[in-house]
Amino acid sequence: MAVSLGMRISGLLVVGAVAVAAAAFTSDGGFTADGRGTIVTAGPSDGTRKLPTGPPSGSPPPVRQSPDGHFGVPAVTSTPGASRGETVSERPSPSSPSPSMSKKLLEVPAWLPPGPDSPDVDGTPDPASVYDLLHSPSECRAALRVIPETPADAEWTLLRGLATACLAVQGQGGDWEQAARDHAALADKADTCKGRAAYTVLGSLLDFHRRHPGAVVRLKPAASGTPGACGYRIAGVDTGGDGEARPGEAIGIELADTYMDHAELLSNVSVSVGGQRVPGVPVLRSESGDRLVLSVVVPVLEPGSVEVAVRYAGTEVRLPAAFSVAAPEVVPEPDMGTGTTVGPVSPLGAVVLSTGDPAEFLTGSPPTVTASRPPQGVLPLGPLPVHPAGPHTPAGLRIR
């Protein structure tokens, strides 16, 4: 049966349509540069096509938005040799540091070293005893209450600044501006061991506040075993420059790094020289800052090197081999065998007032005494003549 040309053309068109439809169902929809479709063959499937849910392997991580509105790629942080299953943490943005990380970076300023504690014998607050109260940061408010509001003393001013800075850095009030003014007013003027320690700590608090204006920290007392602020000791003994002193002479004992009120010290101090306590109360010769010089009299001691000790309120400081006690001066005794001194008894039993030439006596020439004749100026001590009893008529007088 002959097939007409029209039927042949129609058959070709149907075959072409079928081929195009088959390609559409089996390709991935990609096209080449010339616009023709690409035929992709795949293995058996369940007939359902799944879309990928994550980025292809090896591709960069997606861009995420940070809490502050910025976009950035999160950094993967892990320890060396970490397994692939570990959790990935993100580095916080520099513009918004984590609060927990900020606390780790803050270093709490060191607080006051111990004094040692100063005895408050008279019960009146003084800078030395208030320093001891401030040694505990929890007592800063109590210390501020006993400090004068308008201090006339430089050390009181320094302690006021320290107490108010202590409260401010712990978020308990205080006044940073007042603390800064007190610190600036006392630059290089602290002249006691406790004052110098307080000035250093106040400076560190102000520096901490400048670096972390809004930071609040909790101060802690100095750790046990921290060296004290004061090295109380006998700095030396003044004997006049030769290192020797005789009994009865005055010496000066210099005390350094005193940590107590000087008025209380002078009223309750005792001094020993060579193990023998000096009677009486030592005299204050001079004082400057935490140094003072006590004046005492050397007691009667054997010649040689001696130790000096100063005791106050249960604390005693010693200086071994402080100075040497010199032998007392020897006064020559008179030679009675030659009769060369003024005042011997003459052979006649009289006291010699002067012998020989008066000029020799004045110039220190030795007088001489002889037994052959009475020396000049000597009154014989023989018996006086006895007057007979009865009336006596002077010669040349007649009694009627």
CSV table of C-alpha atoms in Angstrom, one decimal:
chain,number,residue,atom,x,y,z
A,1,MET,CA,0.0,0.0,0.0
A,2,ALA,CA,1.5,3.2,-1.1
A,3,VAL,CA,2.0,5.8,1.6
A,4,SER,CA,1.4,9.3,0.5
A,5,LEU,CA,4.0,12.1,1.0
A,6,GLY,CA,1.8,13.8,3.5
A,7,MET,CA,1.6,10.8,5.7
A,8,ARG,CA,5.3,10.4,5.7
A,9,ILE,CA,5.8,14.0,6.8
A,10,SER,CA,3.3,13.7,9.6
A,11,GLY,CA,5.0,10.6,10.9
A,12,LEU,CA,8.4,12.4,11.1
A,13,LEU,CA,6.8,15.2,13.0
A,14,VAL,CA,5.3,12.8,15.6
A,15,VAL,CA,8.7,11.0,16.1
A,16,GLY,CA,10.4,14.4,16.6
A,17,ALA,CA,7.8,15.4,19.2
A,18,VAL,CA,8.3,12.2,21.1
A,19,ALA,CA,12.1,12.7,21.2
A,20,VAL,CA,11.8,16.2,22.5
A,21,ALA,CA,9.4,15.1,25.3
A,22,ALA,CA,11.8,12.2,26.3
A,23,ALA,CA,14.7,14.6,26.6
A,24,ALA,CA,12.7,17.0,28.8
A,25,PHE,CA,12.0,14.2,31.3
A,26,THR,CA,15.6,12.8,31.5
A,27,SER,CA,17.8,16.0,31.5
A,28,ASP,CA,18.7,18.4,34.4
A,29,GLY,CA,17.4,21.4,32.6
A,30,GLY,CA,20.8,22.7,31.7
A,31,PHE,CA,21.6,24.2,28.3
A,32,THR,CA,24.7,24.5,26.3
A,33,ALA,CA,26.1,27.7,24.9
A,34,ASP,CA,24.3,27.2,21.6
A,35,GLY,CA,21.0,26.8,23.2
A,36,ARG,CA,20.6,23.1,22.9
A,37,GLY,CA,19.6,21.0,25.9
A,38,THR,CA,22.0,18.5,27.5
A,39,ILE,CA,20.8,15.0,28.0
A,40,VAL,CA,21.8,13.5,31.4
A,41,THR,CA,21.5,9.9,32.3
A,42,ALA,CA,21.1,8.8,35.9
A,43,GLY,CA,20.9,5.6,37.8
A,44,PRO,CA,17.7,4.1,39.0
A,45,SER,CA,15.6,6.2,41.4
A,46,ASP,CA,12.3,6.1,43.2
A,47,GLY,CA,11.0,8.6,40.7
A,48,THR,CA,11.0,11.5,43.2
A,49,ARG,CA,13.6,14.2,42.8
A,50,LYS,CA,15.1,15.8,46.0
A,51,LEU,CA,16.5,19.3,46.2
A,52,PRO,CA,19.8,19.9,48.2
A,53,THR,CA,19.3,21.2,51.7
A,54,GLY,CA,22.8,22.6,52.4
A,55,PRO,CA,25.7,24.1,50.6
A,56,PRO,CA,27.8,21.8,48.5
A,57,SER,CA,30.9,20.2,50.1
A,58,GLY,CA,33.9,22.5,50.0
A,59,SER,CA,31.9,25.7,49.5
A,60,PRO,CA,32.4,28.7,51.9
A,61,PRO,CA,30.0,29.0,54.9
A,62,PRO,CA,27.0,31.2,54.4
A,63,VAL,CA,27.0,34.8,55.4
A,64,ARG,CA,25.1,35.4,58.6
A,65,GLN,CA,23.9,38.5,60.3
A,66,SER,CA,25.3,39.4,63.7
A,67,PRO,CA,23.1,40.7,66.6
A,68,ASP,CA,24.4,44.2,66.0
A,69,GLY,CA,23.3,44.2,62.4
A,70,HIS,CA,26.7,43.5,60.8
A,71,PHE,CA,27.3,40.8,58.3
A,72,GLY,CA,30.3,38.6,58.5
A,73,VAL,CA,31.6,35.1,58.0
A,74,PRO,CA,31.7,33.2,61.3
A,75,ALA,CA,35.2,32.0,62.3
A,76,VAL,CA,35.7,28.3,63.2
A,77,THR,CA,37.5,28.0,66.5
A,78,SER,CA,38.8,24.6,67.7
A,79,THR,CA,41.7,23.1,69.5
A,80,PRO,CA,44.5,21.5,67.5
A,81,GLY,CA,43.6,17.9,66.5
A,82,ALA,CA,39.9,18.4,67.2
A,83,SER,CA,37.5,15.9,65.6
A,84,ARG,CA,35.1,16.9,62.9
A,85,GLY,CA,32.1,16.2,65.2
A,86,GLU,CA,33.0,19.0,67.8
A,87,THR,CA,30.9,22.0,68.2
A,88,VAL,CA,31.9,25.2,66.3
A,89,SER,CA,31.9,28.4,68.4
A,90,GLU,CA,31.8,31.9,67.0
A,91,ARG,CA,34.3,34.7,67.9
A,92,PRO,CA,32.4,37.6,69.2
A,93,SER,CA,32.3,40.8,67.3
A,94,PRO,CA,35.0,43.4,68.4
A,95,SER,CA,32.3,46.1,68.6
A,96,SER,CA,30.3,44.2,71.2
A,97,PRO,CA,32.5,42.2,73.6
A,98,SER,CA,31.0,39.5,75.7
A,99,PRO,CA,30.5,40.5,79.3
A,100,SER,CA,32.1,37.3,80.6
A,101,MET,CA,35.2,37.9,78.5
A,102,SER,CA,35.5,41.5,79.7
A,103,LYS,CA,35.5,40.3,83.4
A,104,LYS,CA,38.4,37.9,82.7
A,105,LEU,CA,40.5,40.7,81.2
A,106,LEU,CA,40.2,43.0,84.3
A,107,GLU,CA,42.9,42.8,86.9
A,108,VAL,CA,41.7,43.8,90.4
A,109,PRO,CA,44.1,46.5,91.8
A,110,ALA,CA,46.2,45.4,94.8
A,111,TRP,CA,45.1,46.7,98.2
A,112,LEU,CA,47.0,48.1,101.2
A,113,PRO,CA,49.9,46.1,102.6
A,114,PRO,CA,49.8,45.5,106.4
A,115,GLY,CA,51.1,48.2,108.7
A,116,PRO,CA,52.0,46.6,111.1
A,117,ASP,CA,49.0,47.6,113.3
A,118,SER,CA,49.6,50.7,115.3
A,119,PRO,CA,48.6,50.7,119.0
A,120,ASP,CA,46.0,53.3,119.8
A,121,VAL,CA,46.9,53.9,123.4
A,122,ASP,CA,45.0,57.1,123.9
A,123,GLY,CA,41.9,56.0,122.1
A,124,THR,CA,42.0,59.0,119.7
A,125,PRO,CA,41.9,58.2,115.9
A,126,ASP,CA,45.2,59.1,114.2
A,127,PRO,CA,46.4,58.5,110.6
A,128,ALA,CA,48.4,55.5,111.6
A,129,SER,CA,45.4,53.7,113.3
A,130,VAL,CA,43.0,54.7,110.5
A,131,TYR,CA,45.4,53.1,108.0
A,132,ASP,CA,45.0,49.9,109.9
A,133,LEU,CA,41.2,50.2,109.7
A,134,LEU,CA,41.4,50.7,105.9
A,135,HIS,CA,43.5,47.5,105.6
A,136,SER,CA,40.1,45.7,105.3
A,137,PRO,CA,38.3,47.1,102.1
A,138,SER,CA,34.9,46.4,103.7
A,139,GLU,CA,35.7,49.1,106.3
A,140,CYS,CA,36.3,52.0,103.9
A,141,ARG,CA,33.0,53.7,104.9
A,142,ALA,CA,33.7,53.3,108.6
A,143,ALA,CA,37.1,54.8,108.1
A,144,LEU,CA,35.7,57.7,106.1
A,145,ARG,CA,33.4,58.6,109.0
A,146,VAL,CA,36.4,59.2,111.4
A,147,ILE,CA,38.5,61.1,108.9
A,148,PRO,CA,38.0,64.9,109.2
A,149,GLU,CA,35.9,66.4,106.4
A,150,THR,CA,38.4,69.2,105.9
A,151,PRO,CA,41.7,67.7,106.8
A,152,ALA,CA,44.5,70.1,107.9
A,153,ASP,CA,47.1,67.3,107.8
A,154,ALA,CA,48.5,65.9,104.6
A,155,GLU,CA,48.2,62.3,105.7
A,156,TRP,CA,44.6,62.8,106.7
A,157,THR,CA,43.9,64.2,103.2
A,158,LEU,CA,45.6,61.2,101.6
A,159,LEU,CA,43.5,58.7,103.6
A,160,ARG,CA,40.3,60.6,102.7
A,161,GLY,CA,41.1,60.2,99.0
A,162,LEU,CA,41.9,56.5,99.5
A,163,ALA,CA,38.7,55.8,101.4
A,164,THR,CA,36.4,57.5,98.8
A,165,ALA,CA,38.2,55.7,95.9
A,166,CYS,CA,37.7,52.4,97.7
A,167,LEU,CA,34.0,53.0,97.8
A,168,ALA,CA,33.8,54.2,94.2
A,169,VAL,CA,35.7,51.2,92.6
A,170,GLN,CA,33.4,48.8,94.5
A,171,GLY,CA,30.2,50.5,93.4
A,172,GLN,CA,29.3,51.7,96.9
A,173,GLY,CA,29.3,55.4,96.3
A,174,GLY,CA,32.5,57.4,96.8
A,175,ASP,CA,33.8,60.3,94.7
A,176,TRP,CA,36.4,59.8,92.0
A,177,GLU,CA,36.9,63.5,91.5
A,178,GLN,CA,37.6,64.0,95.2
A,179,ALA,CA,40.0,61.1,95.2
A,180,ALA,CA,41.9,62.5,92.2
A,181,ARG,CA,42.2,65.9,93.8
A,182,ASP,CA,43.6,64.5,97.0
A,183,HIS,CA,46.1,62.4,95.1
A,184,ALA,CA,47.3,65.3,93.0
A,185,ALA,CA,47.6,67.6,96.1
A,186,LEU,CA,50.0,65.2,97.8
A,187,ALA,CA,52.4,64.4,94.9
A,188,ASP,CA,55.7,63.4,96.5
A,189,LYS,CA,54.6,64.7,99.9
A,190,ALA,CA,54.0,61.4,101.7
A,191,ASP,CA,56.8,61.2,104.3
A,192,THR,CA,55.7,58.2,106.4
A,193,CYS,CA,55.9,54.5,105.5
A,194,LYS,CA,52.1,54.1,105.8
A,195,GLY,CA,51.5,57.3,103.9
A,196,ARG,CA,53.7,56.2,101.0
A,197,ALA,CA,51.9,52.9,100.8
A,198,ALA,CA,48.5,54.6,100.8
A,199,TYR,CA,49.6,57.0,98.0
A,200,THR,CA,50.7,54.1,95.8
A,201,VAL,CA,47.5,52.2,96.2
A,202,LEU,CA,45.4,55.3,95.5
A,203,GLY,CA,47.3,56.0,92.4
A,204,SER,CA,46.7,52.4,91.1
A,205,LEU,CA,42.9,52.8,91.8
A,206,LEU,CA,42.8,56.0,89.8
A,207,ASP,CA,44.8,54.5,86.9
A,208,PHE,CA,42.4,51.5,86.9
A,209,HIS,CA,39.4,53.9,86.7
A,210,ARG,CA,40.9,55.7,83.8
A,211,ARG,CA,41.3,52.5,81.8
A,212,HIS,CA,37.9,51.0,82.8
A,213,PRO,CA,35.6,54.0,83.6
A,214,GLY,CA,32.5,51.9,84.3
A,215,ALA,CA,34.1,48.9,85.9
A,216,VAL,CA,33.1,47.7,89.4
A,217,VAL,CA,35.3,45.2,91.2
A,218,ARG,CA,35.6,43.8,94.6
A,219,LEU,CA,38.8,44.6,96.5
A,220,LYS,CA,40.5,42.0,98.6
A,221,PRO,CA,42.8,42.4,101.6
A,222,ALA,CA,46.5,41.7,101.0
A,223,ALA,CA,47.4,38.1,101.0
A,224,SER,CA,48.9,36.5,104.1
A,225,GLY,CA,52.7,36.9,104.1
A,226,THR,CA,52.7,40.2,102.2
A,227,PRO,CA,55.6,42.4,103.4
A,228,GLY,CA,54.5,45.2,105.7
A,229,ALA,CA,54.6,48.8,104.7
A,230,CYS,CA,56.9,49.8,107.6
A,231,GLY,CA,60.3,48.3,108.5
A,232,TYR,CA,60.4,49.8,112.0
A,233,ARG,CA,64.0,49.7,113.3
A,234,ILE,CA,66.9,51.5,115.1
A,235,ALA,CA,68.6,53.3,112.3
A,236,GLY,CA,71.7,54.3,114.3
A,237,VAL,CA,73.1,55.8,117.5
A,238,ASP,CA,74.8,59.2,117.6
A,239,THR,CA,77.7,59.5,120.0
A,240,GLY,CA,79.3,62.6,118.6
A,241,GLY,CA,81.2,61.0,115.7
A,242,ASP,CA,83.8,58.8,117.4
A,243,GLY,CA,81.5,55.8,118.1
A,244,GLU,CA,82.3,56.0,121.9
A,245,ALA,CA,80.5,57.4,124.9
A,246,ARG,CA,81.3,57.4,128.6
A,247,PRO,CA,78.9,56.9,131.4
A,248,GLY,CA,76.9,60.1,132.1
A,249,GLU,CA,77.2,61.3,128.5
A,250,ALA,CA,74.1,61.8,126.3
A,251,ILE,CA,73.6,59.9,123.1
A,252,GLY,CA,71.0,60.1,120.3
A,253,ILE,CA,69.0,57.0,119.2
A,254,GLU,CA,67.4,57.4,115.7
A,255,LEU,CA,64.2,55.4,115.0
A,256,ALA,CA,63.1,54.9,111.4
A,257,ASP,CA,59.8,53.7,109.7
A,258,THR,CA,57.9,54.4,112.9
A,259,TYR,CA,54.3,53.1,112.5
A,260,MET,CA,52.8,54.7,115.6
A,261,ASP,CA,51.8,58.1,116.8
A,262,HIS,CA,54.9,59.9,118.1
A,263,ALA,CA,53.1,61.4,121.1
A,264,GLU,CA,52.0,58.0,122.2
A,265,LEU,CA,55.5,56.6,121.7
A,266,LEU,CA,57.2,59.2,123.8
A,267,SER,CA,54.9,58.6,126.7
A,268,ASN,CA,55.2,54.8,126.8
A,269,VAL,CA,58.7,54.0,125.5
A,270,SER,CA,61.7,52.5,127.4
A,271,VAL,CA,65.3,52.4,126.4
A,272,SER,CA,68.0,49.9,127.5
A,273,VAL,CA,71.8,50.3,127.0
A,274,GLY,CA,74.0,47.3,127.5
A,275,GLY,CA,71.1,45.4,129.1
A,276,GLN,CA,70.6,48.1,131.7
A,277,ARG,CA,67.4,50.1,131.5
A,278,VAL,CA,68.0,53.9,131.3
A,279,PRO,CA,66.1,55.6,134.1
A,280,GLY,CA,63.6,58.3,133.3
A,281,VAL,CA,61.7,59.2,130.1
A,282,PRO,CA,63.8,59.7,126.9
A,283,VAL,CA,63.8,63.2,125.5
A,284,LEU,CA,62.7,63.9,121.9
A,285,ARG,CA,65.7,65.5,120.2
A,286,SER,CA,64.2,65.8,116.7
A,287,GLU,CA,61.5,64.3,114.4
A,288,SER,CA,60.7,64.3,110.6
A,289,GLY,CA,58.1,62.2,109.0
A,290,ASP,CA,58.4,58.6,110.3
A,291,ARG,CA,61.9,59.3,111.9
A,292,LEU,CA,62.7,60.6,115.3
A,293,VAL,CA,65.7,60.9,117.6
A,294,LEU,CA,65.6,60.1,121.3
A,295,SER,CA,68.2,61.4,123.7
A,296,VAL,CA,69.2,59.3,126.7
A,297,VAL,CA,72.1,59.3,129.2
A,298,VAL,CA,74.6,56.4,129.2
A,299,PRO,CA,74.3,54.5,132.5
A,300,VAL,CA,77.4,53.2,134.4
A,301,LEU,CA,78.7,50.3,132.4
A,302,GLU,CA,81.9,48.4,131.9
A,303,PRO,CA,84.0,49.5,128.9
A,304,GLY,CA,83.2,47.7,125.7
A,305,SER,CA,80.7,47.3,122.9
A,306,VAL,CA,77.0,47.5,124.0
A,307,GLU,CA,73.6,46.9,122.5
A,308,VAL,CA,70.8,49.4,122.5
A,309,ALA,CA,67.1,48.3,122.7
A,310,VAL,CA,63.9,50.4,122.4
A,311,ARG,CA,60.6,48.9,123.7
A,312,TYR,CA,57.1,50.2,123.0
A,313,ALA,CA,53.7,48.5,123.5
A,314,GLY,CA,55.1,45.0,123.4
A,315,THR,CA,57.4,45.6,120.4
A,316,GLU,CA,61.1,45.8,120.9
A,317,VAL,CA,63.8,46.7,118.3
A,318,ARG,CA,67.5,46.1,119.0
A,319,LEU,CA,70.7,47.3,117.5
A,320,PRO,CA,73.7,45.1,118.4
A,321,ALA,CA,77.1,46.7,118.9
A,322,ALA,CA,75.5,50.1,118.7
A,323,PHE,CA,78.5,51.9,120.2
A,324,SER,CA,81.4,51.4,122.6
A,325,VAL,CA,81.4,52.5,126.3
A,326,ALA,CA,84.8,54.2,127.0
A,327,ALA,CA,86.6,54.0,130.3
A,328,PRO,CA,86.0,57.0,132.6
A,329,GLU,CA,88.7,59.6,132.8
A,330,VAL,CA,91.3,58.9,135.5
A,331,VAL,CA,92.0,61.8,138.0
A,332,PRO,CA,95.6,61.5,139.5
A,333,GLU,CA,95.7,61.1,143.3
A,334,PRO,CA,98.0,63.4,145.3
A,335,ASP,CA,101.5,62.1,146.2
A,336,MET,CA,101.6,62.4,150.0
A,337,GLY,CA,105.2,61.4,150.3
A,338,THR,CA,106.7,64.6,148.8
A,339,GLY,CA,104.2,67.1,150.2
A,340,THR,CA,103.6,68.6,146.8
A,341,THR,CA,99.9,69.3,147.1
A,342,VAL,CA,97.9,71.9,148.7
A,343,GLY,CA,96.1,70.8,151.8
A,344,PRO,CA,98.3,68.2,153.5
A,345,VAL,CA,98.8,68.1,157.2
A,346,SER,CA,102.1,69.6,158.4
A,347,PRO,CA,104.4,67.8,160.9
A,348,LEU,CA,103.2,70.2,163.5
A,349,GLY,CA,99.6,69.2,163.1
A,350,ALA,CA,98.5,72.3,161.2
A,351,VAL,CA,96.8,72.5,157.8
A,352,VAL,CA,99.1,74.0,155.1
A,353,LEU,CA,97.5,77.1,153.7
A,354,SER,CA,100.4,78.1,151.5
A,355,THR,CA,104.1,77.6,151.3
A,356,GLY,CA,106.9,79.3,149.6
A,357,ASP,CA,106.4,82.2,147.2
A,358,PRO,CA,102.8,83.1,146.6
A,359,ALA,CA,103.6,83.5,142.9
A,360,GLU,CA,104.7,79.9,142.8
A,361,PHE,CA,101.4,78.9,144.3
A,362,LEU,CA,99.4,80.8,141.7
A,363,THR,CA,101.4,79.3,138.8
A,364,GLY,CA,101.0,75.8,140.0
A,365,SER,CA,104.6,75.2,141.3
A,366,PRO,CA,104.7,72.6,144.0
A,367,PRO,CA,104.9,74.0,147.5
A,368,THR,CA,107.5,72.6,149.8
A,369,VAL,CA,107.1,71.7,153.5
A,370,THR,CA,110.1,71.3,155.9
A,371,ALA,CA,110.2,70.1,159.5
A,372,SER,CA,113.1,72.3,160.6
A,373,ARG,CA,111.0,75.4,161.0
A,374,PRO,CA,107.3,76.2,160.9
A,375,PRO,CA,106.3,77.1,157.4
A,376,GLN,CA,104.9,80.5,156.7
A,377,GLY,CA,101.3,80.9,157.3
A,378,VAL,CA,101.1,78.0,159.7
A,379,LEU,CA,99.6,78.4,163.1
A,380,PRO,CA,101.1,76.2,165.8
A,381,LEU,CA,98.5,74.1,167.5
A,382,GLY,CA,100.2,74.0,171.0
A,383,PRO,CA,98.4,74.6,174.3
A,384,LEU,CA,97.4,78.1,175.1
A,385,PRO,CA,98.8,79.8,178.3
A,386,VAL,CA,96.6,79.6,181.3
A,387,HIS,CA,95.7,82.9,183.0
A,388,PRO,CA,95.8,83.0,186.8
A,389,ALA,CA,92.5,83.5,188.6
A,390,GLY,CA,91.6,86.9,190.1
A,391,PRO,CA,91.6,90.4,188.7
A,392,HIS,CA,94.2,91.4,186.3
A,393,THR,CA,95.6,94.8,186.0
A,394,PRO,CA,97.0,95.9,182.6
A,395,ALA,CA,100.4,97.4,182.8
A,396,GLY,CA,100.4,101.1,183.3
A,397,LEU,CA,97.0,101.2,184.9
A,398,ARG,CA,96.3,101.8,188.5
A,399,ILE,CA,93.1,100.8,190.2
A,400,ARG,CA,91.7,102.7,193.0
